[in-house]
Every structure is written in C-alpha cells, then in structure tokens.
Amino acid sequence: MSLFDDVVQRGTRLLAGRTSRRSVLGRLGQTLGGAAVAYPILPVDRVARFAHAAGDPAATDNTACEYWRYCAFDGFLCTCCGGGVAGCPAGTTVSSVTWVGTCLNPIDSKHYLISYNDCCGKSSCGRCACNTNLGERPAYLMGVHNDINWCMAEPGSQIYHCTVAAVVGVGEDSSG
Ligand code: ABN
C-alpha cells in the first residue's frame, strides 16, 4: 500500500471514530440553515408572500373604493356603470384631459402611475361614488386635481358619467 493510501486510510478511520451519523447530519443542517439566512436572495418561490392579498378588496375587487388603482379617485367607478377598470361604458367617450395618481399595488408591492379619465356624454351614473384623493391637490396643480368635471374639455359631450383608472407607468424598483 502506498504512503498516500496509508495516510488517507488512517485519517478516515480516525475521523470515523470521532464522529457519529447524528453529528454529521446536525452539522449539515446548521450549514444549510446558515446559508439560507446569509443568502436570502437565492431563487425561491415567493408566491406565498402575496397569498394574503387574494381575499383583499384592495387587490382584487375593482368595484370597491379600496381597490388599489383608485387611491387618488374622485367620482363614480365605471366598473359599477357598465364599463371596465380602464374602459368607458358604451355610449360614453373618454376625456382627453385627465389627472394622475401614484398607487401601490399590493400584489407586487410596486408603485404605478394611474391616469384617471372621466367618461363623458351620458348623465351621471350615480353608483359606487368614491373619493380617496391620495396625493390630490387643489386646482393650482391641475394634473393632480380631481374635484372637477374633466368632460368640460370635450366638445359635444361635456356631461360627466363615471371615471376609469388606467395604468400608464410603473415606478422604478429602488431595491437594486
Ligand atoms: N373628475 C370627477 C368629477 C366629475 C364631476 C364632478 C366632480 C368630479
């Protein structure tokens, strides 16, 4: 037997005499646990993190004032008036002048730029009145002013019916 084989064999026997299967498994567990704390950025399925949002109207119900896109809303929700969250009801036209808000989406924890457009040309819908107003400012900042009938800018259809909320941009992720 070569010297190398002899040394390795002695070392292995010595190690086997000093360690048990339990201690090896214990150390392996400690190492893996430590690695999980030190490297939380490893690719893992994070869907469970958002599971709480599933039953939350802020995440799922676009006919509720709490729905995340409506954070700077003022008016009647078009989703209660035969339209969509971003589409005017049949028989109305979308205003070309809008106001904007920045709202946090609870599903992905990102901020989105929302354009609120009044839908024009039919009498007031009257359902689902919401007034959330996050970041809203008086008329000296018209781009973030919502307490006004923006249909007034629409020739031939100045009557206000309801308001939609369209995503027009997403905030930068500053976490790196
Ligand atoms: N921008 C919504 C709205 C319309 C009419 C009156 C007040 C607010």
PDB file of C-alpha atoms and ligand atoms in Angstrom:
ATOM      1  CA  MET A   1       0.000   0.000   0.000  1.00  0.00           C
ATOM      2  CA  SER A   2       1.377   3.424  -0.925  1.00  0.00           C
ATOM      3  CA  LEU A   3       2.186   6.008   1.698  1.00  0.00           C
ATOM      4  CA  PHE A   4      -0.626   8.204   0.394  1.00  0.00           C
ATOM      5  CA  ASP A   5      -3.219   5.398   0.740  1.00  0.00           C
ATOM      6  CA  ASP A   6      -1.938   4.673   4.210  1.00  0.00           C
ATOM      7  CA  VAL A   7      -2.266   8.295   5.362  1.00  0.00           C
ATOM      8  CA  VAL A   8      -5.764   8.653   3.915  1.00  0.00           C
ATOM      9  CA  GLN A   9      -6.878   5.379   5.480  1.00  0.00           C
ATOM     10  CA  ARG A  10      -5.597   6.365   8.935  1.00  0.00           C
ATOM     11  CA  GLY A  11      -7.221   9.799   8.663  1.00  0.00           C
ATOM     12  CA  THR A  12     -10.559   8.309   7.606  1.00  0.00           C
ATOM     13  CA  ARG A  13     -10.531   5.767  10.439  1.00  0.00           C
ATOM     14  CA  LEU A  14      -9.643   8.484  12.948  1.00  0.00           C
ATOM     15  CA  LEU A  15     -12.492  10.698  11.704  1.00  0.00           C
ATOM     16  CA  ALA A  16     -14.971   7.785  11.699  1.00  0.00           C
ATOM     17  CA  GLY A  17     -14.034   7.008  15.296  1.00  0.00           C
ATOM     18  CA  ARG A  18     -14.711  10.565  16.417  1.00  0.00           C
ATOM     19  CA  THR A  19     -17.942  11.338  14.586  1.00  0.00           C
ATOM     20  CA  SER A  20     -21.398   9.813  14.579  1.00  0.00           C
ATOM     21  CA  ARG A  21     -24.023   9.910  11.803  1.00  0.00           C
ATOM     22  CA  ARG A  22     -26.113  12.174  14.036  1.00  0.00           C
ATOM     23  CA  SER A  23     -23.361  14.756  14.460  1.00  0.00           C
ATOM     24  CA  VAL A  24     -22.704  14.823  10.693  1.00  0.00           C
ATOM     25  CA  LEU A  25     -26.395  15.403   9.974  1.00  0.00           C
ATOM     26  CA  GLY A  26     -26.528  18.071  12.696  1.00  0.00           C
ATOM     27  CA  ARG A  27     -23.626  19.994  11.203  1.00  0.00           C
ATOM     28  CA  LEU A  28     -25.070  19.701   7.693  1.00  0.00           C
ATOM     29  CA  GLY A  29     -28.348  21.125   8.986  1.00  0.00           C
ATOM     30  CA  GLN A  30     -26.557  24.037  10.660  1.00  0.00           C
ATOM     31  CA  THR A  31     -24.631  24.807   7.475  1.00  0.00           C
ATOM     32  CA  LEU A  32     -27.733  24.760   5.260  1.00  0.00           C
ATOM     33  CA  GLY A  33     -29.717  26.834   7.783  1.00  0.00           C
ATOM     34  CA  GLY A  34     -26.927  29.387   7.993  1.00  0.00           C
ATOM     35  CA  ALA A  35     -26.708  29.582   4.220  1.00  0.00           C
ATOM     36  CA  ALA A  36     -30.454  30.276   3.967  1.00  0.00           C
ATOM     37  CA  VAL A  37     -30.082  33.235   6.356  1.00  0.00           C
ATOM     38  CA  ALA A  38     -26.942  34.552   4.677  1.00  0.00           C
ATOM     39  CA  TYR A  39     -28.230  34.235   1.094  1.00  0.00           C
ATOM     40  CA  PRO A  40     -31.981  35.013   1.115  1.00  0.00           C
ATOM     41  CA  ILE A  41     -31.695  36.172  -2.491  1.00  0.00           C
ATOM     42  CA  LEU A  42     -31.468  32.641  -3.832  1.00  0.00           C
ATOM     43  CA  PRO A  43     -34.265  31.871  -6.317  1.00  0.00           C
ATOM     44  CA  VAL A  44     -37.274  30.790  -4.259  1.00  0.00           C
ATOM     45  CA  ASP A  45     -40.977  30.767  -4.977  1.00  0.00           C
ATOM     46  CA  ARG A  46     -42.352  33.957  -3.377  1.00  0.00           C
ATOM     47  CA  VAL A  47     -45.999  33.431  -4.398  1.00  0.00           C
ATOM     48  CA  ALA A  48     -46.928  32.605  -0.790  1.00  0.00           C
ATOM     49  CA  ARG A  49     -45.818  36.101   0.240  1.00  0.00           C
ATOM     50  CA  PHE A  50     -48.755  37.552  -1.702  1.00  0.00           C
ATOM     51  CA  ALA A  51     -51.324  34.953  -0.651  1.00  0.00           C
ATOM     52  CA  HIS A  52     -52.757  37.368   1.933  1.00  0.00           C
ATOM     53  CA  ALA A  53     -53.707  39.704  -0.945  1.00  0.00           C
ATOM     54  CA  ALA A  54     -56.056  37.134  -2.502  1.00  0.00           C
ATOM     55  CA  GLY A  55     -59.072  37.956  -0.299  1.00  0.00           C
ATOM     56  CA  ASP A  56     -58.294  41.648  -0.010  1.00  0.00           C
ATOM     57  CA  PRO A  57     -60.616  44.014  -1.971  1.00  0.00           C
ATOM     58  CA  ALA A  58     -57.637  46.348  -2.410  1.00  0.00           C
ATOM     59  CA  ALA A  59     -56.037  43.618  -4.510  1.00  0.00           C
ATOM     60  CA  THR A  60     -58.964  42.023  -6.294  1.00  0.00           C
ATOM     61  CA  ASP A  61     -62.228  43.976  -6.298  1.00  0.00           C
ATOM     62  CA  ASN A  62     -62.300  46.737  -8.902  1.00  0.00           C
ATOM     63  CA  THR A  63     -65.866  47.642  -7.905  1.00  0.00           C
ATOM     64  CA  ALA A  64     -64.687  48.674  -4.395  1.00  0.00           C
ATOM     65  CA  CYS A  65     -63.322  52.111  -3.496  1.00  0.00           C
ATOM     66  CA  GLU A  66     -60.427  50.328  -1.686  1.00  0.00           C
ATOM     67  CA  TYR A  67     -59.182  48.779  -4.931  1.00  0.00           C
ATOM     68  CA  TRP A  68     -55.525  49.802  -5.220  1.00  0.00           C
ATOM     69  CA  ARG A  69     -55.817  51.669  -8.528  1.00  0.00           C
ATOM     70  CA  TYR A  70     -58.382  54.045  -7.042  1.00  0.00           C
ATOM     71  CA  CYS A  71     -56.039  55.616  -4.455  1.00  0.00           C
ATOM     72  CA  ALA A  72     -56.466  59.134  -5.904  1.00  0.00           C
ATOM     73  CA  PHE A  73     -60.019  58.726  -7.168  1.00  0.00           C
ATOM     74  CA  ASP A  74     -62.972  61.100  -7.196  1.00  0.00           C
ATOM     75  CA  GLY A  75     -66.194  60.177  -8.957  1.00  0.00           C
ATOM     76  CA  PHE A  76     -68.281  57.120  -9.851  1.00  0.00           C
ATOM     77  CA  LEU A  77     -66.485  53.850 -10.641  1.00  0.00           C
ATOM     78  CA  CYS A  78     -67.088  52.893 -14.265  1.00  0.00           C
ATOM     79  CA  THR A  79     -66.865  49.229 -13.196  1.00  0.00           C
ATOM     80  CA  CYS A  80     -70.246  49.780 -11.485  1.00  0.00           C
ATOM     81  CA  CYS A  81     -71.652  51.591 -14.524  1.00  0.00           C
ATOM     82  CA  GLY A  82     -71.276  49.036 -17.317  1.00  0.00           C
ATOM     83  CA  GLY A  83     -67.649  49.844 -18.111  1.00  0.00           C
ATOM     84  CA  GLY A  84     -64.276  48.394 -17.176  1.00  0.00           C
ATOM     85  CA  VAL A  85     -61.494  49.463 -14.860  1.00  0.00           C
ATOM     86  CA  ALA A  86     -59.830  51.176 -17.821  1.00  0.00           C
ATOM     87  CA  GLY A  87     -62.652  51.275 -20.386  1.00  0.00           C
ATOM     88  CA  CYS A  88     -65.576  53.700 -20.596  1.00  0.00           C
ATOM     89  CA  PRO A  89     -69.126  52.259 -20.776  1.00  0.00           C
ATOM     90  CA  ALA A  90     -70.798  52.002 -24.164  1.00  0.00           C
ATOM     91  CA  GLY A  91     -72.287  55.277 -25.286  1.00  0.00           C
ATOM     92  CA  THR A  92     -69.692  57.423 -23.483  1.00  0.00           C
ATOM     93  CA  THR A  93     -66.376  58.832 -24.633  1.00  0.00           C
ATOM     94  CA  VAL A  94     -63.154  59.067 -22.693  1.00  0.00           C
ATOM     95  CA  SER A  95     -61.983  62.541 -21.671  1.00  0.00           C
ATOM     96  CA  SER A  96     -58.726  63.632 -23.223  1.00  0.00           C
ATOM     97  CA  VAL A  97     -57.757  65.682 -20.161  1.00  0.00           C
ATOM     98  CA  THR A  98     -57.011  63.576 -17.051  1.00  0.00           C
ATOM     99  CA  TRP A  99     -55.487  63.681 -13.617  1.00  0.00           C
ATOM    100  CA  VAL A 100     -52.904  61.224 -12.319  1.00  0.00           C
ATOM    101  CA  GLY A 101     -52.060  59.443  -9.080  1.00  0.00           C
ATOM    102  CA  THR A 102     -49.351  57.088  -7.865  1.00  0.00           C
ATOM    103  CA  CYS A 103     -50.786  53.951  -6.256  1.00  0.00           C
ATOM    104  CA  LEU A 104     -49.211  50.946  -4.558  1.00  0.00           C
ATOM    105  CA  ASN A 105     -50.222  47.555  -5.969  1.00  0.00           C
ATOM    106  CA  PRO A 106     -50.431  45.103  -3.035  1.00  0.00           C
ATOM    107  CA  ILE A 107     -49.877  42.119  -5.336  1.00  0.00           C
ATOM    108  CA  ASP A 108     -46.348  43.032  -6.390  1.00  0.00           C
ATOM    109  CA  SER A 109     -45.573  45.905  -3.968  1.00  0.00           C
ATOM    110  CA  LYS A 110     -44.762  48.253  -6.853  1.00  0.00           C
ATOM    111  CA  HIS A 111     -45.986  51.794  -7.391  1.00  0.00           C
ATOM    112  CA  TYR A 112     -47.872  52.539 -10.592  1.00  0.00           C
ATOM    113  CA  LEU A 113     -48.762  55.787 -12.291  1.00  0.00           C
ATOM    114  CA  ILE A 114     -52.526  55.821 -12.794  1.00  0.00           C
ATOM    115  CA  SER A 115     -54.386  58.021 -15.253  1.00  0.00           C
ATOM    116  CA  TYR A 116     -57.943  58.821 -14.166  1.00  0.00           C
ATOM    117  CA  ASN A 117     -60.144  59.633 -17.124  1.00  0.00           C
ATOM    118  CA  ASP A 118     -63.707  60.823 -16.852  1.00  0.00           C
ATOM    119  CA  CYS A 119     -66.164  59.172 -19.232  1.00  0.00           C
ATOM    120  CA  CYS A 120     -68.429  61.670 -20.911  1.00  0.00           C
ATOM    121  CA  GLY A 121     -71.654  62.058 -22.825  1.00  0.00           C
ATOM    122  CA  LYS A 122     -74.262  60.406 -20.572  1.00  0.00           C
ATOM    123  CA  SER A 123     -75.886  61.606 -17.355  1.00  0.00           C
ATOM    124  CA  SER A 124     -74.171  60.855 -14.041  1.00  0.00           C
ATOM    125  CA  CYS A 125     -74.018  57.116 -13.308  1.00  0.00           C
ATOM    126  CA  GLY A 126     -74.623  57.617  -9.574  1.00  0.00           C
ATOM    127  CA  ARG A 127     -73.273  54.201  -8.476  1.00  0.00           C
ATOM    128  CA  CYS A 128     -70.120  53.465  -6.459  1.00  0.00           C
ATOM    129  CA  ALA A 129     -69.160  57.020  -5.524  1.00  0.00           C
ATOM    130  CA  CYS A 130     -65.544  57.038  -4.314  1.00  0.00           C
ATOM    131  CA  ASN A 131     -63.379  59.840  -3.021  1.00  0.00           C
ATOM    132  CA  THR A 132     -59.966  58.605  -1.962  1.00  0.00           C
ATOM    133  CA  ASN A 133     -57.758  61.510  -3.052  1.00  0.00           C
ATOM    134  CA  LEU A 134     -54.284  60.256  -2.153  1.00  0.00           C
ATOM    135  CA  GLY A 135     -51.853  62.939  -3.335  1.00  0.00           C
ATOM    136  CA  GLU A 136     -54.682  65.077  -4.716  1.00  0.00           C
ATOM    137  CA  ARG A 137     -54.018  68.837  -4.868  1.00  0.00           C
ATOM    138  CA  PRO A 138     -56.202  71.909  -5.422  1.00  0.00           C
ATOM    139  CA  ALA A 139     -56.647  73.341  -8.886  1.00  0.00           C
ATOM    140  CA  TYR A 140     -53.321  75.182  -8.835  1.00  0.00           C
ATOM    141  CA  LEU A 141     -51.859  71.779  -9.835  1.00  0.00           C
ATOM    142  CA  MET A 142     -54.344  70.671 -12.456  1.00  0.00           C
ATOM    143  CA  GLY A 143     -52.571  67.387 -13.277  1.00  0.00           C
ATOM    144  CA  VAL A 144     -53.337  66.042  -9.797  1.00  0.00           C
ATOM    145  CA  HIS A 145     -56.651  67.817  -9.259  1.00  0.00           C
ATOM    146  CA  ASN A 146     -59.694  65.548  -9.408  1.00  0.00           C
ATOM    147  CA  ASP A 147     -62.592  67.546  -7.999  1.00  0.00           C
ATOM    148  CA  ILE A 148     -63.625  68.846 -11.375  1.00  0.00           C
ATOM    149  CA  ASN A 149     -65.584  67.608 -14.361  1.00  0.00           C
ATOM    150  CA  TRP A 150     -62.902  66.882 -16.918  1.00  0.00           C
ATOM    151  CA  CYS A 151     -65.570  66.254 -19.551  1.00  0.00           C
ATOM    152  CA  MET A 152     -65.871  70.023 -19.823  1.00  0.00           C
ATOM    153  CA  ALA A 153     -62.977  69.842 -22.265  1.00  0.00           C
ATOM    154  CA  GLU A 154     -64.884  67.503 -24.604  1.00  0.00           C
ATOM    155  CA  PRO A 155     -66.727  69.316 -27.354  1.00  0.00           C
ATOM    156  CA  GLY A 156     -70.268  67.972 -27.692  1.00  0.00           C
ATOM    157  CA  SER A 157     -70.148  65.578 -24.676  1.00  0.00           C
ATOM    158  CA  GLN A 158     -69.478  67.631 -21.579  1.00  0.00           C
ATOM    159  CA  ILE A 159     -71.762  65.649 -19.278  1.00  0.00           C
ATOM    160  CA  TYR A 160     -69.906  63.544 -16.691  1.00  0.00           C
ATOM    161  CA  HIS A 161     -70.869  59.847 -16.343  1.00  0.00           C
ATOM    162  CA  CYS A 162     -68.098  57.921 -14.467  1.00  0.00           C
ATOM    163  CA  THR A 163     -64.312  57.588 -14.153  1.00  0.00           C
ATOM    164  CA  VAL A 164     -61.815  54.912 -15.213  1.00  0.00           C
ATOM    165  CA  ALA A 165     -58.324  54.203 -13.826  1.00  0.00           C
ATOM    166  CA  ALA A 166     -55.705  53.130 -16.375  1.00  0.00           C
ATOM    167  CA  VAL A 167     -52.132  52.091 -15.552  1.00  0.00           C
ATOM    168  CA  VAL A 168     -49.798  54.292 -17.600  1.00  0.00           C
ATOM    169  CA  GLY A 169     -46.435  53.693 -15.918  1.00  0.00           C
ATOM    170  CA  VAL A 170     -44.569  51.722 -13.295  1.00  0.00           C
ATOM    171  CA  GLY A 171     -42.167  53.023 -10.657  1.00  0.00           C
ATOM    172  CA  GLU A 172     -38.514  52.079 -10.643  1.00  0.00           C
ATOM    173  CA  ASP A 173     -37.586  49.287  -8.271  1.00  0.00           C
ATOM    174  CA  SER A 174     -35.140  51.003  -5.917  1.00  0.00           C
ATOM    175  CA  SER A 175     -34.151  47.780  -4.087  1.00  0.00           C
ATOM    176  CA  GLY A 176     -31.282  47.261  -6.525  1.00  0.00           C
TER     177      GLY A 176
HETATM  178  N1  ABN B   1     -63.407  64.180 -12.050  1.00  0.00           N
HETATM  179  C1  ABN B   1     -64.533  63.583 -11.476  1.00  0.00           C
HETATM  180  C2  ABN B   1     -65.601  64.578 -11.185  1.00  0.00           C
HETATM  181  C3  ABN B   1     -66.566  64.827 -12.118  1.00  0.00           C
HETATM  182  C4  ABN B   1     -67.554  65.745 -11.846  1.00  0.00           C
HETATM  183  C5  ABN B   1     -67.531  66.442 -10.677  1.00  0.00           C
HETATM  184  C6  ABN B   1     -66.552  66.196  -9.742  1.00  0.00           C
HETATM  185  C7  ABN B   1     -65.573  65.259 -10.004  1.00  0.00           C
END
